[in-house]
PDB file of N, CA and C in Angstrom:
ATOM      1  N   MET Z  10      42.767  67.121  20.965  1.00  0.00           N
ATOM      2  CA  MET Z  10      41.021  67.220  21.231  1.00  0.00           C
ATOM      3  C   MET Z  10      41.117  66.914  22.597  1.00  0.00           C
ATOM      4  N   ALA Z  11      40.298  67.581  23.532  1.00  0.00           N
ATOM      5  CA  ALA Z  11      39.922  67.578  24.788  1.00  0.00           C
ATOM      6  C   ALA Z  11      38.997  66.233  25.062  1.00  0.00           C
ATOM      7  N   GLN Z  12      39.006  65.476  26.033  1.00  0.00           N
ATOM      8  CA  GLN Z  12      38.261  64.693  26.458  1.00  0.00           C
ATOM      9  C   GLN Z  12      37.538  64.886  27.712  1.00  0.00           C
ATOM     10  N   MET Z  13      36.210  64.824  28.141  1.00  0.00           N
ATOM     11  CA  MET Z  13      35.516  65.101  29.363  1.00  0.00           C
ATOM     12  C   MET Z  13      34.682  63.855  29.437  1.00  0.00           C
ATOM     13  N   SER Z  14      34.644  63.494  30.687  1.00  0.00           N
ATOM     14  CA  SER Z  14      33.776  62.227  31.225  1.00  0.00           C
ATOM     15  C   SER Z  14      32.665  63.072  31.990  1.00  0.00           C
ATOM     16  N   VAL Z  15      31.413  62.825  31.768  1.00  0.00           N
ATOM     17  CA  VAL Z  15      30.432  63.260  32.533  1.00  0.00           C
ATOM     18  C   VAL Z  15      29.482  61.865  33.126  1.00  0.00           C
ATOM     19  N   ILE Z  16      29.709  62.245  34.412  1.00  0.00           N
ATOM     20  CA  ILE Z  16      28.814  60.969  35.332  1.00  0.00           C
ATOM     21  C   ILE Z  16      27.495  61.465  35.670  1.00  0.00           C
ATOM     22  N   THR Z  17      26.542  61.106  35.406  1.00  0.00           N
ATOM     23  CA  THR Z  17      25.305  61.424  35.738  1.00  0.00           C
ATOM     24  C   THR Z  17      24.918  60.620  36.824  1.00  0.00           C
ATOM     25  N   GLY Z  18      23.676  60.805  37.444  1.00  0.00           N
ATOM     26  CA  GLY Z  18      22.843  59.922  38.342  1.00  0.00           C
ATOM     27  C   GLY Z  18      23.114  60.387  39.766  1.00  0.00           C
ATOM     28  N   PRO Z  19      22.778  59.705  40.579  1.00  0.00           N
ATOM     29  CA  PRO Z  19      22.875  59.885  42.091  1.00  0.00           C
ATOM     30  C   PRO Z  19      24.136  60.119  42.659  1.00  0.00           C
ATOM     31  N   VAL Z  20      25.167  58.930  41.960  1.00  0.00           N
ATOM     32  CA  VAL Z  20      26.408  59.007  42.432  1.00  0.00           C
ATOM     33  C   VAL Z  20      27.456  59.510  41.447  1.00  0.00           C
ATOM     34  N   ARG Z  21      28.069  60.512  42.031  1.00  0.00           N
ATOM     35  CA  ARG Z  21      29.100  61.412  41.050  1.00  0.00           C
ATOM     36  C   ARG Z  21      30.332  60.820  41.121  1.00  0.00           C
ATOM     37  N   TYR Z  22      30.584  59.539  41.784  1.00  0.00           N
ATOM     38  CA  TYR Z  22      32.156  59.232  41.462  1.00  0.00           C
ATOM     39  C   TYR Z  22      32.074  57.434  41.255  1.00  0.00           C
ATOM     40  N   ARG Z  23      33.192  57.430  40.827  1.00  0.00           N
ATOM     41  CA  ARG Z  23      33.248  55.902  40.348  1.00  0.00           C
ATOM     42  C   ARG Z  23      33.726  54.948  41.723  1.00  0.00           C
ATOM     43  N   ARG Z  24      33.291  53.716  41.782  1.00  0.00           N
ATOM     44  CA  ARG Z  24      33.377  52.896  42.629  1.00  0.00           C
ATOM     45  C   ARG Z  24      34.573  51.650  42.150  1.00  0.00           C
ATOM     46  N   TRP Z  25      35.330  51.597  42.852  1.00  0.00           N
ATOM     47  CA  TRP Z  25      36.370  50.670  42.175  1.00  0.00           C
ATOM     48  C   TRP Z  25      36.398  49.119  43.089  1.00  0.00           C
ATOM     49  N   ARG Z  26      36.476  48.239  42.738  1.00  0.00           N
ATOM     50  CA  ARG Z  26      36.508  46.772  43.190  1.00  0.00           C
ATOM     51  C   ARG Z  26      37.937  46.881  43.622  1.00  0.00           C
ATOM     52  N   PRO Z  27      38.004  45.901  44.642  1.00  0.00           N
ATOM     53  CA  PRO Z  27      39.471  45.793  45.399  1.00  0.00           C
ATOM     54  C   PRO Z  27      40.464  45.164  44.437  1.00  0.00           C
ATOM     55  N   GLU Z  28      39.906  44.268  43.460  1.00  0.00           N
ATOM     56  CA  GLU Z  28      41.239  43.648  42.621  1.00  0.00           C
ATOM     57  C   GLU Z  28      41.411  44.807  41.516  1.00  0.00           C
ATOM     58  N   ASP Z  29      40.497  45.674  41.216  1.00  0.00           N
ATOM     59  CA  ASP Z  29      40.969  46.835  40.200  1.00  0.00           C
ATOM     60  C   ASP Z  29      42.076  47.792  41.035  1.00  0.00           C
ATOM     61  N   LYS Z  30      41.666  47.850  42.330  1.00  0.00           N
ATOM     62  CA  LYS Z  30      42.587  49.010  42.969  1.00  0.00           C
ATOM     63  C   LYS Z  30      44.042  48.104  43.287  1.00  0.00           C
ATOM     64  N   LEU Z  31      44.097  46.633  43.435  1.00  0.00           N
ATOM     65  CA  LEU Z  31      45.211  45.944  43.580  1.00  0.00           C
ATOM     66  C   LEU Z  31      45.940  46.008  42.254  1.00  0.00           C
ATOM     67  N   ALA Z  32      44.983  45.992  41.055  1.00  0.00           N
ATOM     68  CA  ALA Z  32      45.883  45.821  39.849  1.00  0.00           C
ATOM     69  C   ALA Z  32      46.619  47.462  39.399  1.00  0.00           C
ATOM     70  N   ILE Z  33      45.891  48.432  39.735  1.00  0.00           N
ATOM     71  CA  ILE Z  33      46.437  49.599  39.432  1.00  0.00           C
ATOM     72  C   ILE Z  33      47.582  49.908  40.542  1.00  0.00           C
ATOM     73  N   LEU Z  34      47.489  49.638  41.754  1.00  0.00           N
ATOM     74  CA  LEU Z  34      48.672  49.603  42.525  1.00  0.00           C
ATOM     75  C   LEU Z  34      49.873  48.935  42.195  1.00  0.00           C
ATOM     76  N   ALA Z  35      49.823  47.672  41.652  1.00  0.00           N
ATOM     77  CA  ALA Z  35      50.967  47.011  41.189  1.00  0.00           C
ATOM     78  C   ALA Z  35      51.440  47.709  39.852  1.00  0.00           C
ATOM     79  N   GLU Z  36      50.726  48.163  39.130  1.00  0.00           N
ATOM     80  CA  GLU Z  36      51.045  48.868  37.847  1.00  0.00           C
ATOM     81  C   GLU Z  36      51.895  50.168  38.061  1.00  0.00           C
ATOM     82  N   ALA Z  37      51.285  51.034  38.872  1.00  0.00           N
ATOM     83  CA  ALA Z  37      51.690  52.173  39.368  1.00  0.00           C
ATOM     84  C   ALA Z  37      53.299  52.183  40.157  1.00  0.00           C
ATOM     85  N   PHE Z  38      53.184  50.865  40.698  1.00  0.00           N
ATOM     86  CA  PHE Z  38      54.422  50.969  41.759  1.00  0.00           C
ATOM     87  C   PHE Z  38      55.656  49.706  41.086  1.00  0.00           C
ATOM     88  N   ALA Z  39      55.301  49.408  39.864  1.00  0.00           N
ATOM     89  CA  ALA Z  39      56.051  48.487  39.125  1.00  0.00           C
ATOM     90  C   ALA Z  39      57.569  49.288  38.944  1.00  0.00           C
ATOM     91  N   PRO Z  40      58.686  48.259  38.744  1.00  0.00           N
ATOM     92  CA  PRO Z  40      59.853  49.029  38.667  1.00  0.00           C
ATOM     93  C   PRO Z  40      59.823  49.823  37.092  1.00  0.00           C
ATOM     94  N   GLY Z  41      60.224  51.031  37.370  1.00  0.00           N
ATOM     95  CA  GLY Z  41      60.109  51.780  36.067  1.00  0.00           C
ATOM     96  C   GLY Z  41      59.055  52.397  35.976  1.00  0.00           C
ATOM     97  N   ALA Z  42      58.103  52.272  36.559  1.00  0.00           N
ATOM     98  CA  ALA Z  42      56.617  53.218  36.469  1.00  0.00           C
ATOM     99  C   ALA Z  42      56.753  54.251  37.117  1.00  0.00           C
ATOM    100  N   THR Z  43      55.734  55.289  36.847  1.00  0.00           N
ATOM    101  CA  THR Z  43      55.660  56.567  37.836  1.00  0.00           C
ATOM    102  C   THR Z  43      54.138  56.584  37.749  1.00  0.00           C
ATOM    103  N   VAL Z  44      53.895  56.980  39.094  1.00  0.00           N
ATOM    104  CA  VAL Z  44      52.324  56.926  39.442  1.00  0.00           C
ATOM    105  C   VAL Z  44      51.639  58.094  38.616  1.00  0.00           C
ATOM    106  N   SER Z  45      52.249  58.928  38.110  1.00  0.00           N
ATOM    107  CA  SER Z  45      51.661  60.158  37.252  1.00  0.00           C
ATOM    108  C   SER Z  45      51.233  59.656  35.920  1.00  0.00           C
ATOM    109  N   ASP Z  46      51.980  58.996  35.331  1.00  0.00           N
ATOM    110  CA  ASP Z  46      51.571  58.409  33.884  1.00  0.00           C
ATOM    111  C   ASP Z  46      50.779  57.130  34.192  1.00  0.00           C
ATOM    112  N   VAL Z  47      50.607  56.618  34.960  1.00  0.00           N
ATOM    113  CA  VAL Z  47      49.411  55.694  35.132  1.00  0.00           C
ATOM    114  C   VAL Z  47      48.267  56.045  35.483  1.00  0.00           C
ATOM    115  N   SER Z  48      48.193  57.224  36.551  1.00  0.00           N
ATOM    116  CA  SER Z  48      46.805  57.794  36.967  1.00  0.00           C
ATOM    117  C   SER Z  48      46.417  58.740  35.573  1.00  0.00           C
ATOM    118  N   ARG Z  49      47.265  59.222  35.079  1.00  0.00           N
ATOM    119  CA  ARG Z  49      46.769  59.960  33.509  1.00  0.00           C
ATOM    120  C   ARG Z  49      46.051  59.079  32.908  1.00  0.00           C
ATOM    121  N   ARG Z  50      46.878  57.904  32.446  1.00  0.00           N
ATOM    122  CA  ARG Z  50      46.426  56.967  31.431  1.00  0.00           C
ATOM    123  C   ARG Z  50      45.131  56.382  31.703  1.00  0.00           C
ATOM    124  N   LEU Z  51      44.889  55.840  33.364  1.00  0.00           N
ATOM    125  CA  LEU Z  51      43.733  55.286  33.911  1.00  0.00           C
ATOM    126  C   LEU Z  51      42.623  56.415  34.302  1.00  0.00           C
ATOM    127  N   ASP Z  52      42.653  57.724  33.959  1.00  0.00           N
ATOM    128  CA  ASP Z  52      41.901  58.667  34.563  1.00  0.00           C
ATOM    129  C   ASP Z  52      41.665  58.372  35.980  1.00  0.00           C
ATOM    130  N   VAL Z  53      42.667  58.330  37.051  1.00  0.00           N
ATOM    131  CA  VAL Z  53      42.497  58.207  38.419  1.00  0.00           C
ATOM    132  C   VAL Z  53      43.715  59.277  39.247  1.00  0.00           C
ATOM    133  N   ALA Z  54      43.182  59.944  40.063  1.00  0.00           N
ATOM    134  CA  ALA Z  54      43.819  61.062  40.595  1.00  0.00           C
ATOM    135  C   ALA Z  54      45.106  60.368  41.444  1.00  0.00           C
ATOM    136  N   THR Z  55      46.221  61.163  41.479  1.00  0.00           N
ATOM    137  CA  THR Z  55      47.563  60.516  41.737  1.00  0.00           C
ATOM    138  C   THR Z  55      47.240  60.307  43.421  1.00  0.00           C
ATOM    139  N   SER Z  56      46.703  61.108  44.064  1.00  0.00           N
ATOM    140  CA  SER Z  56      46.052  61.260  45.688  1.00  0.00           C
ATOM    141  C   SER Z  56      45.185  60.081  45.955  1.00  0.00           C
ATOM    142  N   LEU Z  57      44.691  59.494  45.275  1.00  0.00           N
ATOM    143  CA  LEU Z  57      43.790  58.486  45.140  1.00  0.00           C
ATOM    144  C   LEU Z  57      44.796  57.450  45.069  1.00  0.00           C
ATOM    145  N   ILE Z  58      45.438  57.012  44.170  1.00  0.00           N
ATOM    146  CA  ILE Z  58      46.500  56.045  44.181  1.00  0.00           C
ATOM    147  C   ILE Z  58      47.210  55.899  45.458  1.00  0.00           C
ATOM    148  N   TYR Z  59      47.833  56.973  45.856  1.00  0.00           N
ATOM    149  CA  TYR Z  59      48.606  56.999  47.177  1.00  0.00           C
ATOM    150  C   TYR Z  59      48.029  56.713  48.226  1.00  0.00           C
ATOM    151  N   LYS Z  60      46.241  57.209  48.223  1.00  0.00           N
ATOM    152  CA  LYS Z  60      45.412  56.638  49.337  1.00  0.00           C
ATOM    153  C   LYS Z  60      45.172  55.128  49.568  1.00  0.00           C
ATOM    154  N   TRP Z  61      45.278  54.736  48.501  1.00  0.00           N
ATOM    155  CA  TRP Z  61      45.277  53.074  48.320  1.00  0.00           C
ATOM    156  C   TRP Z  61      46.355  52.411  48.698  1.00  0.00           C
ATOM    157  N   ARG Z  62      47.448  53.138  48.407  1.00  0.00           N
ATOM    158  CA  ARG Z  62      48.643  52.444  48.919  1.00  0.00           C
ATOM    159  C   ARG Z  62      48.859  52.383  50.416  1.00  0.00           C
ATOM    160  N   ARG Z  63      48.477  53.466  50.880  1.00  0.00           N
ATOM    161  CA  ARG Z  63      48.153  53.753  52.309  1.00  0.00           C
ATOM    162  C   ARG Z  63      47.532  52.698  53.085  1.00  0.00           C
ATOM    163  N   GLN Z  64      46.287  52.524  52.477  1.00  0.00           N
ATOM    164  CA  GLN Z  64      45.292  51.608  53.336  1.00  0.00           C
ATOM    165  C   GLN Z  64      45.721  50.455  52.981  1.00  0.00           C
ATOM    166  N   ALA Z  65      46.351  49.819  51.767  1.00  0.00           N
ATOM    167  CA  ALA Z  65      46.543  48.682  51.700  1.00  0.00           C
ATOM    168  C   ALA Z  65      47.911  48.252  52.649  1.00  0.00           C
ATOM    169  N   MET Z  66      48.903  49.191  53.074  1.00  0.00           N
ATOM    170  CA  MET Z  66      50.057  48.723  53.754  1.00  0.00           C
ATOM    171  C   MET Z  66      49.666  48.908  55.306  1.00  0.00           C
ATOM    172  N   ALA Z  67      48.337  49.390  55.593  1.00  0.00           N
ATOM    173  CA  ALA Z  67      48.198  49.783  56.812  1.00  0.00           C
ATOM    174  C   ALA Z  67      48.152  48.541  57.641  1.00  0.00           C
ATOM    175  N   PRO Z  68      48.225  48.433  58.809  1.00  0.00           N
ATOM    176  CA  PRO Z  68      48.101  47.246  59.544  1.00  0.00           C
ATOM    177  C   PRO Z  68      46.426  47.095  60.165  1.00  0.00           C
ATOM    178  N   PRO Z  69      45.917  46.030  60.158  1.00  0.00           N
ATOM    179  CA  PRO Z  69      44.375  45.980  60.464  1.00  0.00           C
ATOM    180  C   PRO Z  69      44.131  46.688  61.866  1.00  0.00           C
ATOM    181  N   ALA Z  70      43.041  47.226  61.699  1.00  0.00           N
ATOM    182  CA  ALA Z  70      42.583  48.331  62.917  1.00  0.00           C
ATOM    183  C   ALA Z  70      42.345  47.161  64.089  1.00  0.00           C
ATOM    184  N   ASP Z  71      41.793  46.131  64.071  1.00  0.00           N
ATOM    185  CA  ASP Z  71      41.441  45.173  65.237  1.00  0.00           C
ATOM    186  C   ASP Z  71      42.178  44.079  64.850  1.00  0.00           C
ATOM    187  N   PRO Z  72      43.692  43.800  65.535  1.00  0.00           N
ATOM    188  CA  PRO Z  72      44.570  42.299  65.395  1.00  0.00           C
ATOM    189  C   PRO Z  72      43.782  41.214  65.692  1.00  0.00           C
ATOM    190  N   GLY Z  73      42.721  41.406  66.731  1.00  0.00           N
ATOM    191  CA  GLY Z  73      42.007  40.245  67.357  1.00  0.00           C
ATOM    192  C   GLY Z  73      43.194  39.662  68.486  1.00  0.00           C
ATOM    193  N   PHE Z  74      42.804  38.462  68.699  1.00  0.00           N
ATOM    194  CA  PHE Z  74      43.413  37.650  69.696  1.00  0.00           C
ATOM    195  C   PHE Z  74      44.678  36.943  68.783  1.00  0.00           C
ATOM    196  N   VAL Z  75      45.566  36.711  69.705  1.00  0.00           N
ATOM    197  CA  VAL Z  75      46.730  36.040  69.068  1.00  0.00           C
ATOM    198  C   VAL Z  75      46.795  34.702  70.064  1.00  0.00           C
ATOM    199  N   PRO Z  76      47.032  33.436  69.561  1.00  0.00           N
ATOM    200  CA  PRO Z  76      46.920  32.523  70.448  1.00  0.00           C
ATOM    201  C   PRO Z  76      48.280  31.964  71.063  1.00  0.00           C
ATOM    202  N   ALA Z  77      48.212  31.803  72.212  1.00  0.00           N
ATOM    203  CA  ALA Z  77      49.509  31.729  73.217  1.00  0.00           C
ATOM    204  C   ALA Z  77      49.734  30.077  73.204  1.00  0.00           C
ATOM    205  N   THR Z  78      50.970  29.718  73.275  1.00  0.00           N
ATOM    206  CA  THR Z  78      51.056  28.342  73.378  1.00  0.00           C
ATOM    207  C   THR Z  78      52.133  28.108  74.890  1.00  0.00           C
ATOM    208  N   LEU Z  79      51.731  27.247  75.800  1.00  0.00           N
ATOM    209  CA  LEU Z  79      51.978  27.329  77.003  1.00  0.00           C
ATOM    210  C   LEU Z  79      52.970  25.972  77.018  1.00  0.00           C
ATOM    211  N   THR Z  80      54.056  26.125  77.504  1.00  0.00           N
ATOM    212  CA  THR Z  80      54.599  24.578  77.813  1.00  0.00           C
ATOM    213  C   THR Z  80      54.884  24.645  79.153  1.00  0.00           C
ATOM    214  N   ASP Z  81      55.015  22.957  79.310  1.00  0.00           N
ATOM    215  CA  ASP Z  81      55.593  22.623  80.789  1.00  0.00           C
ATOM    216  C   ASP Z  81      56.941  23.593  81.115  1.00  0.00           C
ATOM    217  N   GLU Z  82      57.011  23.876  82.350  1.00  0.00           N
ATOM    218  CA  GLU Z  82      58.464  24.388  83.171  1.00  0.00           C
ATOM    219  C   GLU Z  82      59.205  23.350  82.891  1.00  0.00           C
ATOM    220  N   ARG Z  83      59.045  22.085  83.034  1.00  0.00           N
ATOM    221  CA  ARG Z  83      60.071  21.178  83.311  1.00  0.00           C
ATOM    222  C   ARG Z  83      60.820  21.227  81.740  1.00  0.00           C
ATOM    223  N   ASP Z  84      60.263  21.212  80.753  1.00  0.00           N
ATOM    224  CA  ASP Z  84      60.891  21.044  79.420  1.00  0.00           C
ATOM    225  C   ASP Z  84      61.740  22.399  79.022  1.00  0.00           C
ATOM    226  N   GLN Z  85      61.276  23.454  79.864  1.00  0.00           N
ATOM    227  CA  GLN Z  85      62.224  24.690  79.431  1.00  0.00           C
ATOM    228  C   GLN Z  85      63.498  24.585  80.390  1.00  0.00           C
ATOM    229  N   SER Z  86      63.518  23.761  81.652  1.00  0.00           N
ATOM    230  CA  SER Z  86      64.690  23.425  82.187  1.00  0.00           C
ATOM    231  C   SER Z  86      65.714  22.980  81.502  1.00  0.00           C
ATOM    232  N   ALA Z  87      65.763  22.050  80.680  1.00  0.00           N
ATOM    233  CA  ALA Z  87      66.780  21.457  79.628  1.00  0.00           C
ATOM    234  C   ALA Z  87      67.291  22.540  78.586  1.00  0.00           C
ATOM    235  N   ARG Z  88      66.622  23.538  78.167  1.00  0.00           N
ATOM    236  CA  ARG Z  88      67.426  24.242  77.463  1.00  0.00           C
ATOM    237  C   ARG Z  88      68.291  25.446  78.094  1.00  0.00           C
ATOM    238  N   ALA Z  89      69.233  25.994  77.204  1.00  0.00           N
ATOM    239  CA  ALA Z  89      70.237  26.688  77.799  1.00  0.00           C
ATOM    240  C   ALA Z  89      69.779  28.129  78.396  1.00  0.00           C
ATOM    241  N   SER Z  90      70.667  28.829  79.055  1.00  0.00           N
ATOM    242  CA  SER Z  90      69.790  30.141  79.721  1.00  0.00           C
ATOM    243  C   SER Z  90      69.889  31.249  78.473  1.00  0.00           C
ATOM    244  N   SER Z  91      70.793  31.164  77.224  1.00  0.00           N
ATOM    245  CA  SER Z  91      70.415  32.048  76.079  1.00  0.00           C
ATOM    246  C   SER Z  91      69.265  31.947  75.385  1.00  0.00           C
ATOM    247  N   ALA Z  92      68.600  30.577  75.653  1.00  0.00           N
ATOM    248  CA  ALA Z  92      67.399  30.369  74.647  1.00  0.00           C
ATOM    249  C   ALA Z  92      66.217  31.411  74.923  1.00  0.00           C
ATOM    250  N   ALA Z  93      65.385  31.776  73.946  1.00  0.00           N
ATOM    251  CA  ALA Z  93      64.685  32.153  73.834  1.00  0.00           C
ATOM    252  C   ALA Z  93      63.308  32.096  75.024  1.00  0.00           C
ATOM    253  N   VAL Z  94      63.191  33.204  75.809  1.00  0.00           N
ATOM    254  CA  VAL Z  94      62.225  33.080  76.915  1.00  0.00           C
ATOM    255  C   VAL Z  94      60.752  33.403  76.381  1.00  0.00           C
ATOM    256  N   ILE Z  95      60.724  34.225  75.331  1.00  0.00           N
ATOM    257  CA  ILE Z  95      59.316  34.630  74.526  1.00  0.00           C
ATOM    258  C   ILE Z  95      59.475  34.509  73.059  1.00  0.00           C
ATOM    259  N   VAL Z  96      58.548  33.620  72.485  1.00  0.00           N
ATOM    260  CA  VAL Z  96      58.612  33.478  70.759  1.00  0.00           C
ATOM    261  C   VAL Z  96      57.431  34.315  70.378  1.00  0.00           C
ATOM    262  N   VAL Z  97      57.430  35.313  69.513  1.00  0.00           N
ATOM    263  CA  VAL Z  97      56.419  36.074  69.130  1.00  0.00           C
ATOM    264  C   VAL Z  97      56.498  35.625  67.680  1.00  0.00           C
ATOM    265  N   ASP Z  98      55.298  35.036  67.252  1.00  0.00           N
ATOM    266  CA  ASP Z  98      55.065  34.391  65.906  1.00  0.00           C
ATOM    267  C   ASP Z  98      54.288  35.550  65.280  1.00  0.00           C
ATOM    268  N   LEU Z  99      54.953  36.143  64.062  1.00  0.00           N
ATOM    269  CA  LEU Z  99      54.179  37.579  63.353  1.00  0.00           C
ATOM    270  C   LEU Z  99      53.333  36.849  62.165  1.00  0.00           C
ATOM    271  N   ALA Z 100      52.419  37.743  62.003  1.00  0.00           N
ATOM    272  CA  ALA Z 100      51.358  37.601  60.928  1.00  0.00           C
ATOM    273  C   ALA Z 100      51.740  37.205  59.732  1.00  0.00           C
ATOM    274  N   GLY Z 101      53.020  37.621  59.330  1.00  0.00           N
ATOM    275  CA  GLY Z 101      53.625  37.226  57.841  1.00  0.00           C
ATOM    276  C   GLY Z 101      54.424  36.027  57.861  1.00  0.00           C
ATOM    277  N   GLY Z 102      54.101  35.088  58.880  1.00  0.00           N
ATOM    278  CA  GLY Z 102      54.793  33.921  59.068  1.00  0.00           C
ATOM    279  C   GLY Z 102      56.257  34.105  59.679  1.00  0.00           C
ATOM    280  N   GLY Z 103      57.036  35.331  60.083  1.00  0.00           N
ATOM    281  CA  GLY Z 103      57.859  35.317  60.626  1.00  0.00           C
ATOM    282  C   GLY Z 103      57.917  34.847  62.291  1.00  0.00           C
ATOM    283  N   ARG Z 104      59.103  34.734  62.894  1.00  0.00           N
ATOM    284  CA  ARG Z 104      59.338  34.262  64.203  1.00  0.00           C
ATOM    285  C   ARG Z 104      60.394  35.006  64.924  1.00  0.00           C
ATOM    286  N   VAL Z 105      60.177  35.688  66.021  1.00  0.00           N
ATOM    287  CA  VAL Z 105      60.792  36.603  67.028  1.00  0.00           C
ATOM    288  C   VAL Z 105      61.450  35.745  68.233  1.00  0.00           C
ATOM    289  N   GLY Z 106      62.309  35.342  68.568  1.00  0.00           N
ATOM    290  CA  GLY Z 106      62.297  35.051  69.934  1.00  0.00           C
ATOM    291  C   GLY Z 106      63.578  36.245  70.806  1.00  0.00           C
ATOM    292  N   ILE Z 107      62.758  36.230  72.023  1.00  0.00           N
ATOM    293  CA  ILE Z 107      63.234  37.242  73.083  1.00  0.00           C
ATOM    294  C   ILE Z 107      63.768  36.519  74.239  1.00  0.00           C
ATOM    295  N   THR Z 108      64.912  36.977  74.535  1.00  0.00           N
ATOM    296  CA  THR Z 108      65.659  36.098  75.829  1.00  0.00           C
ATOM    297  C   THR Z 108      65.581  37.064  76.725  1.00  0.00           C
ATOM    298  N   ALA Z 109      65.715  36.554  78.082  1.00  0.00           N
ATOM    299  CA  ALA Z 109      65.332  37.512  79.267  1.00  0.00           C
ATOM    300  C   ALA Z 109      66.507  38.648  79.534  1.00  0.00           C
ATOM    301  N   SER Z 110      67.816  38.247  78.726  1.00  0.00           N
ATOM    302  CA  SER Z 110      68.443  39.447  79.102  1.00  0.00           C
ATOM    303  C   SER Z 110      68.567  40.441  77.874  1.00  0.00           C
ATOM    304  N   ALA Z 111      67.661  40.404  76.858  1.00  0.00           N
ATOM    305  CA  ALA Z 111      67.564  41.418  75.881  1.00  0.00           C
ATOM    306  C   ALA Z 111      66.757  42.832  76.366  1.00  0.00           C
ATOM    307  N   PRO Z 112      67.776  43.901  76.185  1.00  0.00           N
ATOM    308  CA  PRO Z 112      67.161  45.087  76.609  1.00  0.00           C
ATOM    309  C   PRO Z 112      65.877  45.654  76.136  1.00  0.00           C
ATOM    310  N   ALA Z 113      65.163  46.193  77.061  1.00  0.00           N
ATOM    311  CA  ALA Z 113      63.663  46.481  76.556  1.00  0.00           C
ATOM    312  C   ALA Z 113      63.717  47.551  75.282  1.00  0.00           C
ATOM    313  N   SER Z 114      64.972  48.355  74.962  1.00  0.00           N
ATOM    314  CA  SER Z 114      64.409  49.275  73.983  1.00  0.00           C
ATOM    315  C   SER Z 114      64.954  48.412  72.813  1.00  0.00           C
ATOM    316  N   LEU Z 115      65.532  47.456  73.117  1.00  0.00           N
ATOM    317  CA  LEU Z 115      66.123  46.696  71.561  1.00  0.00           C
ATOM    318  C   LEU Z 115      64.591  45.637  71.219  1.00  0.00           C
ATOM    319  N   VAL Z 116      64.220  45.364  72.307  1.00  0.00           N
ATOM    320  CA  VAL Z 116      62.957  44.493  72.115  1.00  0.00           C
ATOM    321  C   VAL Z 116      61.750  45.216  71.343  1.00  0.00           C
ATOM    322  N   THR Z 117      61.755  46.648  71.984  1.00  0.00           N
ATOM    323  CA  THR Z 117      61.033  47.651  71.573  1.00  0.00           C
ATOM    324  C   THR Z 117      61.078  47.934  70.022  1.00  0.00           C
ATOM    325  N   ALA Z 118      62.280  48.031  69.630  1.00  0.00           N
ATOM    326  CA  ALA Z 118      62.787  48.675  68.269  1.00  0.00           C
ATOM    327  C   ALA Z 118      62.526  47.602  67.474  1.00  0.00           C
ATOM    328  N   THR Z 119      62.591  46.551  67.626  1.00  0.00           N
ATOM    329  CA  THR Z 119      62.701  45.119  66.988  1.00  0.00           C
ATOM    330  C   THR Z 119      61.263  45.163  66.565  1.00  0.00           C
ATOM    331  N   LEU Z 120      60.277  44.877  67.644  1.00  0.00           N
ATOM    332  CA  LEU Z 120      58.881  44.653  67.342  1.00  0.00           C
ATOM    333  C   LEU Z 120      58.151  45.797  66.538  1.00  0.00           C
ATOM    334  N   ARG Z 121      58.720  46.925  66.708  1.00  0.00           N
ATOM    335  CA  ARG Z 121      58.269  48.149  65.890  1.00  0.00           C
ATOM    336  C   ARG Z 121      58.704  47.925  64.266  1.00  0.00           C
ATOM    337  N   ALA Z 122      59.942  47.388  64.415  1.00  0.00           N
ATOM    338  CA  ALA Z 122      60.062  47.356  62.864  1.00  0.00           C
ATOM    339  C   ALA Z 122      59.472  46.240  62.100  1.00  0.00           C
ATOM    340  N   LEU Z 123      59.157  45.393  62.640  1.00  0.00           N
ATOM    341  CA  LEU Z 123      58.522  44.031  62.307  1.00  0.00           C
ATOM    342  C   LEU Z 123      57.172  44.098  62.144  1.00  0.00           C
ATOM    343  N   ARG Z 124      56.588  45.168  62.825  1.00  0.00           N
ATOM    344  CA  ARG Z 124      55.044  45.525  62.528  1.00  0.00           C
ATOM    345  C   ARG Z 124      54.398  45.642  61.474  1.00  0.00           C
TER     346      ARG Z 124
END
């Protein structure tokens, strides 16, 4: 027997709460799960699930300001020349140190990969 959902009123689409979206994403992309099975069972379009995943994984549109820490130059003279000249603290808690001798292409590729 076929099932049909009729949505009436001024709004003809469902509004999903953020916690519901995250629960569906966790279920759809769990090991061994398939997006099509989850979407069929929950009556959600597969394209919508993939859209939610892209939105969840996208970096924030406006990263804002990042605090910079300045140190006294006299403190830096005690360090070896191979020590990091620039230290980048990443949003996820990681930290990358960049030396003065690092090629620009390597620095660019590293920061893009960690973004």
